[in-house]
Coordinates of C-alpha atoms and ligand atoms in Angstrom, one line a residue:
X1220 CA -1.2 -9.8 -23.3
X1221 CA -0.2 -8.7 -19.7
X1222 CA 2.3 -11.1 -18.7
X1223 CA 4.1 -9.9 -15.6
X1224 CA 3.4 -10.3 -11.9
X1225 CA 1.1 -7.4 -10.0
X1226 CA 2.4 -8.1 -6.4
X1227 CA 0.5 -4.8 -3.1
X1228 CA 2.1 -4.4 -0.1
X1229 CA -0.4 -3.1 2.6
X1230 CA -0.1 -3.1 6.1
X1231 CA -0.4 0.5 8.8
X1232 CA 1.6 3.2 9.3
X1233 CA 4.8 1.5 10.7
X1234 CA 3.7 -2.8 10.6
X1235 CA 7.0 -2.7 8.6
X1236 CA 5.5 -3.0 4.2
X1237 CA 7.9 -0.7 3.3
X1238 CA 11.1 -2.2 4.7
X1239 CA 9.7 -5.6 4.0
X1240 CA 9.2 -4.7 0.2
X1241 CA 12.0 -2.9 0.0
X1242 CA 14.0 -6.4 0.4
X1243 CA 11.3 -8.3 -1.5
X1244 CA 12.9 -6.5 -4.7
X1245 CA 15.7 -7.1 -3.8
X1246 CA 15.5 -10.8 -3.7
X1247 CA 13.2 -11.7 -6.7
X1248 CA 16.1 -9.8 -8.0
X1249 CA 19.1 -11.8 -7.8
X1250 CA 16.8 -14.9 -9.0
X1251 CA 17.3 -12.7 -12.1
X1252 CA 13.3 -11.5 -12.5
X1253 CA 13.1 -7.7 -13.6
X1254 CA 10.9 -5.7 -11.1
X1255 CA 9.8 -2.5 -10.9
X1256 CA 8.9 -0.8 -7.9
X1257 CA 6.7 2.3 -6.8
X1258 CA 4.7 3.2 -4.5
X1259 CA 1.4 5.0 -3.5
X1260 CA 0.4 7.6 -4.0
X1261 CA 4.3 8.6 -5.7
X1262 CA 5.0 6.3 -7.9
X1263 CA 5.4 9.5 -11.1
X1264 CA 6.7 12.5 -10.7
X1265 CA 3.0 14.1 -10.6
X1266 CA 1.8 11.3 -7.8
X1267 CA 5.7 12.5 -6.4
X1268 CA 3.6 16.1 -6.1
X1269 CA 0.3 14.4 -5.5
X1270 CA 1.6 12.5 -2.1
X1271 CA 3.4 15.8 -0.9
X1272 CA -0.3 17.8 -0.9
X1273 CA -1.9 14.5 0.3
X1274 CA 0.1 14.2 3.8
X1275 CA 0.8 17.4 4.5
X1276 CA 0.6 18.2 7.7
X1277 CA -0.5 21.6 7.8
X1278 CA -3.2 20.5 5.0
X1279 CA -5.8 19.0 7.4
X1280 CA -8.6 20.8 6.2
X1281 CA -8.9 18.7 3.7
X1282 CA -11.8 17.1 2.6
X1283 CA -12.2 13.3 2.6
X1284 CA -13.8 14.0 -1.5
X1285 CA -11.2 15.8 -2.6
X1286 CA -8.7 13.0 -0.4
X1287 CA -10.1 10.4 -2.1
X1288 CA -9.6 11.7 -5.1
X1289 CA -6.2 12.6 -5.1
X1290 CA -5.3 9.7 -4.3
X1291 CA -7.0 7.8 -7.2
X1292 CA -5.2 10.7 -9.8
X1293 CA -1.8 10.0 -8.9
X1294 CA -3.2 6.0 -8.8
X1295 CA -5.0 7.0 -12.3
X1296 CA -1.1 8.1 -13.4
X1297 CA 1.0 5.5 -12.2
X1298 CA -1.6 2.7 -13.4
X1299 CA -0.7 4.0 -16.8
X1300 CA 2.7 4.9 -16.6
X1301 CA 4.8 2.6 -14.8
X1302 CA 2.4 -0.3 -13.9
X1303 CA 0.8 -1.3 -17.5
X1304 CA 3.8 -1.0 -19.3
X1305 CA 5.6 -2.8 -17.1
X1306 CA 3.6 -5.4 -16.7
X1307 CA 2.7 -5.7 -20.5
X1308 CA 6.3 -6.5 -21.2
X1309 CA 6.7 -9.1 -18.7
X1310 CA 7.8 -7.4 -15.7
X1311 CA 7.1 -7.9 -11.9
X1312 CA 6.0 -5.0 -10.1
X1313 CA 5.8 -4.4 -6.4
X1314 CA 3.3 -1.7 -5.5
X1315 CA 4.1 -0.4 -2.0
X1316 CA 0.3 0.6 -1.1
X1317 CA -3.2 -0.1 -4.2
X1318 CA -6.6 0.0 -4.0
X1319 CA -7.0 -1.8 -0.8
X1320 CA -5.0 1.3 1.5
X1321 CA -7.9 3.5 0.1
X1322 CA -10.7 1.4 1.2
X1323 CA -9.2 0.7 4.4
X1324 CA -8.0 4.7 5.3
X1325 CA -11.2 6.8 3.3
X1326 CA -13.3 3.8 3.2
X1327 CA -13.1 1.9 6.7
X1328 CA -11.6 4.8 8.6
X1329 CA -13.3 7.7 7.3
X1330 CA -16.5 5.9 6.5
X1331 CA -17.1 6.7 3.0
X1332 CA -18.6 3.8 1.3
X1333 CA -16.8 0.5 -0.3
X1334 CA -18.4 1.8 -3.7
X1335 CA -17.8 4.8 -3.9
X1336 CA -14.2 3.8 -3.5
X1337 CA -14.3 0.6 -5.7
X1338 CA -16.1 2.7 -8.7
X1339 CA -12.7 5.2 -9.0
X1340 CA -11.0 2.1 -8.8
X1341 CA -12.5 0.9 -12.7
X1342 CA -12.7 4.6 -13.6
X1343 CA -8.7 5.0 -12.3
X1344 CA -7.3 1.5 -12.6
X1345 CA -9.4 0.3 -15.4
X1346 CA -9.8 -3.5 -13.7
X1347 CA -6.5 -3.8 -12.6
X1348 CA -6.4 -6.0 -9.3
X1349 CA -3.3 -7.0 -7.6
X1350 CA -2.3 -11.2 -8.3
X1351 CA -0.9 -11.2 -4.8
X1352 CA -1.1 -8.9 -1.7
X1353 CA 1.1 -9.1 1.6
X1354 CA -0.7 -7.8 4.4
X1355 CA 1.6 -6.7 7.2
X1356 CA -0.4 -6.8 10.6
X1357 CA 0.9 -5.4 13.7
X1358 CA -0.9 -4.3 16.7
X1359 CA -1.3 -0.6 17.3
X1360 CA 0.3 0.0 20.0
X1361 CA 3.7 -1.1 17.4
X1362 CA 2.7 0.5 14.6
X1363 CA 2.4 4.2 15.8
X1364 CA 5.2 3.8 18.8
X1365 CA 7.6 3.3 15.0
X1366 CA 5.4 5.8 12.8
X1367 CA 6.5 7.4 15.5
X1368 CA 10.0 6.8 15.7
X1369 CA 10.6 6.9 11.5
X1370 CA 9.0 10.6 12.0
X1371 CA 11.8 11.8 14.8
X1372 CA 14.3 9.8 11.9
X1373 CA 12.6 12.1 8.6
X1374 CA 10.7 14.7 10.4
X1375 CA 6.8 14.7 10.1
X1376 CA 6.6 16.5 6.6
X1377 CA 4.3 13.6 6.3
X1378 CA 3.0 13.0 9.3
X1379 CA -0.7 14.3 8.6
X1380 CA -2.1 10.4 9.0
X1381 CA 0.0 9.3 11.7
X1382 CA -2.1 12.5 13.3
X1383 CA -5.0 11.1 13.3
X1384 CA -6.5 8.7 17.0
X1385 CA -5.9 5.7 17.6
X1386 CA -9.5 4.7 17.1
X1387 CA -8.9 5.5 13.2
X1388 CA -5.9 3.6 13.7
X1389 CA -7.3 1.0 14.3
X1390 CA -10.6 0.9 12.5
X1391 CA -7.8 0.3 9.5
X1392 CA -7.0 -2.3 10.8
X1393 CA -9.5 -4.4 10.9
X1394 CA -10.8 -3.3 7.9
X1395 CA -7.3 -4.6 6.0
X1396 CA -8.1 -8.0 8.2
X1397 CA -11.7 -8.1 7.1
X1398 CA -10.2 -7.3 3.3
X1399 CA -7.8 -10.4 3.6
X1400 CA -10.9 -12.9 4.6
X1401 CA -12.4 -12.0 2.2
X1402 CA -10.6 -12.6 -0.5
X1403 CA -8.1 -15.2 0.8
X1404 CA -7.0 -16.0 -2.5
X1405 CA -5.0 -13.0 -3.3
X1406 CA -4.6 -11.5 0.3
X1407 CA -1.0 -13.5 2.8
X1408 CA -1.3 -11.7 5.9
X1409 CA 1.8 -12.3 7.7
X1410 CA 2.7 -11.7 11.8
X1411 CA 4.8 -8.3 11.7
X1412 CA 6.3 -8.3 14.7
X1413 CA 9.4 -10.3 14.1
X1414 CA 12.3 -9.1 13.7
X1415 CA 13.0 -7.8 9.7
X1416 CA 14.2 -11.4 9.1
X1417 CA 11.9 -13.2 10.5
X1418 CA 9.5 -11.5 8.6
X1419 CA 11.4 -11.3 5.3
X1420 CA 11.5 -15.5 5.5
X1421 CA 7.6 -15.5 6.4
X1422 CA 7.6 -13.0 3.4
X1423 CA 9.9 -15.7 0.7
X1424 CA 8.0 -18.7 2.4
X1425 CA 4.4 -17.5 0.9
X1426 CA 6.4 -16.1 -2.4
X1427 CA 7.2 -19.7 -3.0
X1428 CA 3.9 -21.1 -2.8
X1429 CA 1.6 -18.3 -4.1
X1430 CA 4.0 -17.1 -7.8
Ligands
LIG1016 P1 2.9 5.2 3.4 O1 3.8 6.1 3.8 O2 2.7 3.8 3.8 O3 3.8 5.3 1.6 O4 1.8 5.7 3.1 C1 1.3 7.3 2.6 C2 -0.1 8.1 3.5 O5 -1.2 7.5 2.3 C3 -0.3 5.6 4.9 O6 -1.0 7.3 6.2 C4 -1.9 5.8 4.6 C5 -2.2 6.8 3.7 N1 -3.1 6.2 2.0 C6 -4.5 6.3 2.2 O7 -4.8 7.3 3.2 N2 -5.2 5.9 1.4 C7 -4.9 5.4 -0.2 O8 -5.6 5.1 -1.3 C8 -2.8 5.5 -0.2 C9 -3.0 4.7 -0.7 C10 -2.6 5.7 1.2

């Protein structure tokens, strides 16, 4: 009964994906499509509360499995409350991060087995997979500098993961590139080094081909 399209944005912190996600949402709306924008973790009132726990630098002692389950708790709520209903009514759903983030941050980054992540995905998402995923790829140096600038601008209340080591972020980036390679029909890898307009144009070009 699903009629809508489910499009996700992925990338390392500071890759510029959230900016591009908003630009694409507006562009699709200008073209007359009904678009729902959501975010992981977050996206619902309950998800927002979970997001605060996950990203608060005061929670540095959160255990990897507790962290993993909280990401999926937020996602289960978002899938049932926002994403599936929107898709069933024919809307385009844009989601800023989804299970690929868990595969690379908790999987490649923290060493949790991908099969464990996918077991939880089956419970939380009940078979829902993105139709198309934009991976905004950028080198580590540029993305960390951007993430730092963002923290200076909006404060450090969401900086827990930015404080991970460079090696962690490198594993995340490599994890993303490996995922994209394993599912080339779903992933579109976008070079995120250009200016906002340039990267936006690459995304719109890919949209014309893939949707
Ligand atoms: P954001 O700032 O792009 O909204 O992402 C929040 C942080 O949460 C970011 O550092 C990536 C991290 N994250 C995970 O570690 N696992 C996940 O499953 C998701 C969705 C995000």
